[in-house]
Amino acid sequence: MKKTIILILSISLLLSSVIFPVHAADVPDAEYILETSDGTKVIQLKDGGKITITTTDYVDDSIVTRAATANTTGKSREVKYTNNSGDVEWVYTLSAVFSYTPGVSSTCTNATYSEEIYDSSWHFSDGAATRSGNTAYGVGTFKHKVLFITTATYNIDISLTCDTYGNVN
């Protein structure tokens, strides 16, 4: 009897644990995806929640310091999860600084990430920000847990790339 209960609980846990990458095309429970004219992506989820991905300007002291000697730009890409009541539950942000020589080359000189959790049933792990060439990469994992059971997982895997004219996408 005890083994049967453990087996049923294990199967239930396996079936209820859902993993969702945040790439808009890869979210299996997306009802629809909307992209606005400013590049913001809104992924409406079947449960009424949504994931919003926005890109904004980023300015830190390193940009101001280098501005006099080189062409620099900074951008941040934010991934925000909002539940079906409209409450923000977590936010992941990748920020990067790029130097470029117009028409010749560009390089990512700094990449950082931050995460904020607004609902204590979410947990964050495996966060990192790296850079290679003209691209910054951000990764991390948000897990929703109820009574020590993971009910949803969102794997963050985003990037920012700068062209040789300082345009970042």
Short mmCIF file of C-alpha atoms in Angstrom, two decimals:
data_model
loop_
_atom_site.label_atom_id
_atom_site.label_comp_id
_atom_site.label_asym_id
_atom_site.label_seq_id
_atom_site.Cartn_x
_atom_site.Cartn_y
_atom_site.Cartn_z
CA MET A 1 0.00 0.00 0.00
CA LYS A 2 2.81 2.40 0.92
CA LYS A 3 4.65 1.66 -2.36
CA THR A 4 1.46 2.28 -4.33
CA ILE A 5 0.96 5.70 -2.71
CA ILE A 6 4.59 6.62 -3.36
CA LEU A 7 4.26 5.50 -6.98
CA ILE A 8 1.07 7.52 -7.49
CA LEU A 9 2.66 10.60 -5.90
CA SER A 10 5.78 10.20 -8.04
CA ILE A 11 3.76 9.93 -11.24
CA SER A 12 1.62 12.92 -10.22
CA LEU A 13 4.74 14.94 -9.51
CA LEU A 14 6.25 14.02 -12.85
CA LEU A 15 3.10 14.95 -14.75
CA SER A 16 2.52 18.19 -12.85
CA SER A 17 6.07 19.47 -13.22
CA VAL A 18 6.15 21.63 -16.29
CA ILE A 19 9.24 23.19 -17.81
CA PHE A 20 8.90 26.28 -20.00
CA PRO A 21 11.80 28.00 -21.75
CA VAL A 22 11.23 31.73 -22.20
CA HIS A 23 11.99 31.82 -25.90
CA ALA A 24 8.65 33.03 -27.22
CA ALA A 25 8.34 30.32 -29.84
CA ASP A 26 9.16 27.57 -27.33
CA VAL A 27 6.60 28.22 -24.57
CA PRO A 28 4.25 25.21 -24.83
CA ASP A 29 1.39 26.73 -22.83
CA ALA A 30 1.32 29.98 -24.83
CA GLU A 31 -2.15 30.87 -25.99
CA TYR A 32 -0.81 33.59 -28.27
CA ILE A 33 2.26 35.78 -28.76
CA LEU A 34 2.03 39.51 -29.42
CA GLU A 35 4.95 41.63 -30.59
CA THR A 36 4.52 45.39 -30.34
CA SER A 37 6.08 48.05 -32.57
CA ASP A 38 8.77 48.80 -29.95
CA GLY A 39 9.92 45.15 -29.95
CA THR A 40 8.20 44.12 -26.72
CA LYS A 41 6.99 40.51 -26.79
CA VAL A 42 3.98 39.48 -24.73
CA ILE A 43 3.37 35.76 -24.36
CA GLN A 44 -0.15 35.17 -23.12
CA LEU A 45 -0.35 31.87 -21.23
CA LYS A 46 -3.37 29.56 -21.21
CA ASP A 47 -3.74 29.93 -17.42
CA GLY A 48 -4.21 33.71 -17.79
CA GLY A 49 -0.67 34.64 -16.81
CA LYS A 50 1.81 36.26 -19.17
CA ILE A 51 5.49 36.67 -19.85
CA THR A 52 6.65 40.07 -21.10
CA ILE A 53 10.07 40.55 -22.71
CA THR A 54 11.23 44.17 -23.12
CA THR A 55 14.47 45.83 -24.19
CA THR A 56 15.43 49.25 -22.82
CA ASP A 57 18.44 51.55 -22.72
CA TYR A 58 20.96 50.83 -19.97
CA VAL A 59 23.38 53.41 -18.61
CA ASP A 60 26.02 52.74 -15.98
CA ASP A 61 29.22 54.51 -14.93
CA SER A 62 31.35 52.54 -17.41
CA ILE A 63 29.38 53.96 -20.34
CA VAL A 64 29.74 57.53 -19.09
CA THR A 65 33.50 57.04 -18.51
CA ARG A 66 34.12 55.56 -21.98
CA ALA A 67 31.78 57.91 -23.84
CA ALA A 68 34.50 60.52 -24.32
CA THR A 69 36.92 58.08 -26.00
CA ALA A 70 34.82 55.44 -27.74
CA ASN A 71 31.40 54.70 -29.13
CA THR A 72 29.51 52.81 -26.43
CA THR A 73 25.94 51.76 -25.87
CA GLY A 74 24.11 49.79 -23.25
CA LYS A 75 20.87 47.79 -23.26
CA SER A 76 18.86 45.73 -20.82
CA ARG A 77 16.48 42.91 -21.66
CA GLU A 78 13.86 42.12 -19.03
CA VAL A 79 11.75 38.96 -18.73
CA LYS A 80 8.76 39.45 -16.42
CA TYR A 81 6.22 36.85 -15.30
CA THR A 82 2.77 38.12 -14.31
CA ASN A 83 0.11 35.79 -12.88
CA ASN A 84 -3.54 35.65 -13.99
CA SER A 85 -4.46 38.29 -11.37
CA GLY A 86 -1.99 40.78 -12.89
CA ASP A 87 0.56 40.51 -10.06
CA VAL A 88 4.25 40.40 -11.01
CA GLU A 89 5.78 37.25 -9.52
CA TRP A 90 9.36 37.47 -10.81
CA VAL A 91 11.66 39.49 -13.07
CA TYR A 92 14.98 38.57 -14.71
CA THR A 93 17.13 41.30 -16.29
CA LEU A 94 20.22 40.98 -18.50
CA SER A 95 22.21 44.22 -18.87
CA ALA A 96 25.14 44.71 -21.24
CA VAL A 97 27.57 47.38 -22.37
CA PHE A 98 28.98 47.37 -25.92
CA SER A 99 31.82 49.27 -27.60
CA TYR A 100 31.78 49.66 -31.36
CA THR A 101 33.68 51.23 -34.23
CA PRO A 102 31.07 52.32 -36.76
CA GLY A 103 30.99 49.95 -39.72
CA VAL A 104 34.00 47.98 -38.48
CA SER A 105 33.44 46.02 -35.27
CA SER A 106 31.58 45.73 -31.97
CA THR A 107 32.37 44.03 -28.68
CA CYS A 108 30.42 43.28 -25.52
CA THR A 109 32.54 44.76 -22.72
CA ASN A 110 30.32 43.97 -19.73
CA ALA A 111 27.34 41.72 -18.99
CA THR A 112 25.42 41.39 -15.73
CA TYR A 113 22.11 39.93 -14.62
CA SER A 114 19.70 40.49 -11.77
CA GLU A 115 16.61 38.68 -10.59
CA GLU A 116 13.76 39.74 -8.34
CA ILE A 117 11.15 37.45 -6.80
CA TYR A 118 7.88 38.93 -5.54
CA ASP A 119 6.10 35.67 -4.62
CA SER A 120 7.86 33.41 -2.12
CA SER A 121 6.64 30.23 -3.82
CA TRP A 122 9.13 30.93 -6.65
CA HIS A 123 12.82 30.05 -6.37
CA PHE A 124 15.72 31.11 -8.62
CA SER A 125 18.87 29.13 -9.44
CA ASP A 126 21.70 28.76 -11.96
CA GLY A 127 21.82 32.47 -12.85
CA ALA A 128 24.66 33.74 -15.00
CA ALA A 129 25.58 36.46 -17.46
CA THR A 130 28.40 35.89 -19.95
CA ARG A 131 29.77 37.64 -23.00
CA SER A 132 31.40 36.51 -26.19
CA GLY A 133 32.35 38.79 -29.05
CA ASN A 134 29.49 41.21 -29.67
CA THR A 135 26.87 39.24 -27.68
CA ALA A 136 25.80 39.08 -24.02
CA TYR A 137 24.02 35.97 -22.76
CA GLY A 138 21.77 35.58 -19.72
CA VAL A 139 20.54 32.33 -18.18
CA GLY A 140 18.76 31.20 -15.04
CA THR A 141 15.88 29.06 -13.80
CA PHE A 142 12.72 30.03 -11.92
CA LYS A 143 10.84 27.20 -10.21
CA HIS A 144 7.40 27.40 -8.64
CA LYS A 145 7.05 25.10 -5.65
CA VAL A 146 3.99 24.08 -3.67
CA LEU A 147 4.62 21.90 -0.62
CA PHE A 148 8.13 21.09 -1.92
CA ILE A 149 6.70 19.96 -5.27
CA THR A 150 7.84 21.83 -8.37
CA THR A 151 4.73 22.76 -10.37
CA ALA A 152 6.34 24.96 -13.04
CA THR A 153 9.82 25.75 -14.29
CA TYR A 154 10.85 28.64 -16.53
CA ASN A 155 14.35 28.45 -18.02
CA ILE A 156 15.71 31.87 -18.94
CA ASP A 157 17.98 31.88 -22.01
CA ILE A 158 18.22 35.35 -23.57
CA SER A 159 20.84 37.41 -25.37
CA LEU A 160 21.67 40.90 -26.58
CA THR A 161 23.76 41.41 -29.74
CA CYS A 162 25.29 44.67 -30.98
CA ASP A 163 26.04 45.37 -34.63
CA THR A 164 28.92 47.52 -35.88
CA TYR A 165 26.73 50.65 -35.74
CA GLY A 166 25.68 50.32 -32.11
CA ASN A 167 22.26 48.84 -32.80
CA VAL A 168 21.37 46.20 -30.20
CA ASN A 169 18.77 43.47 -30.61
#
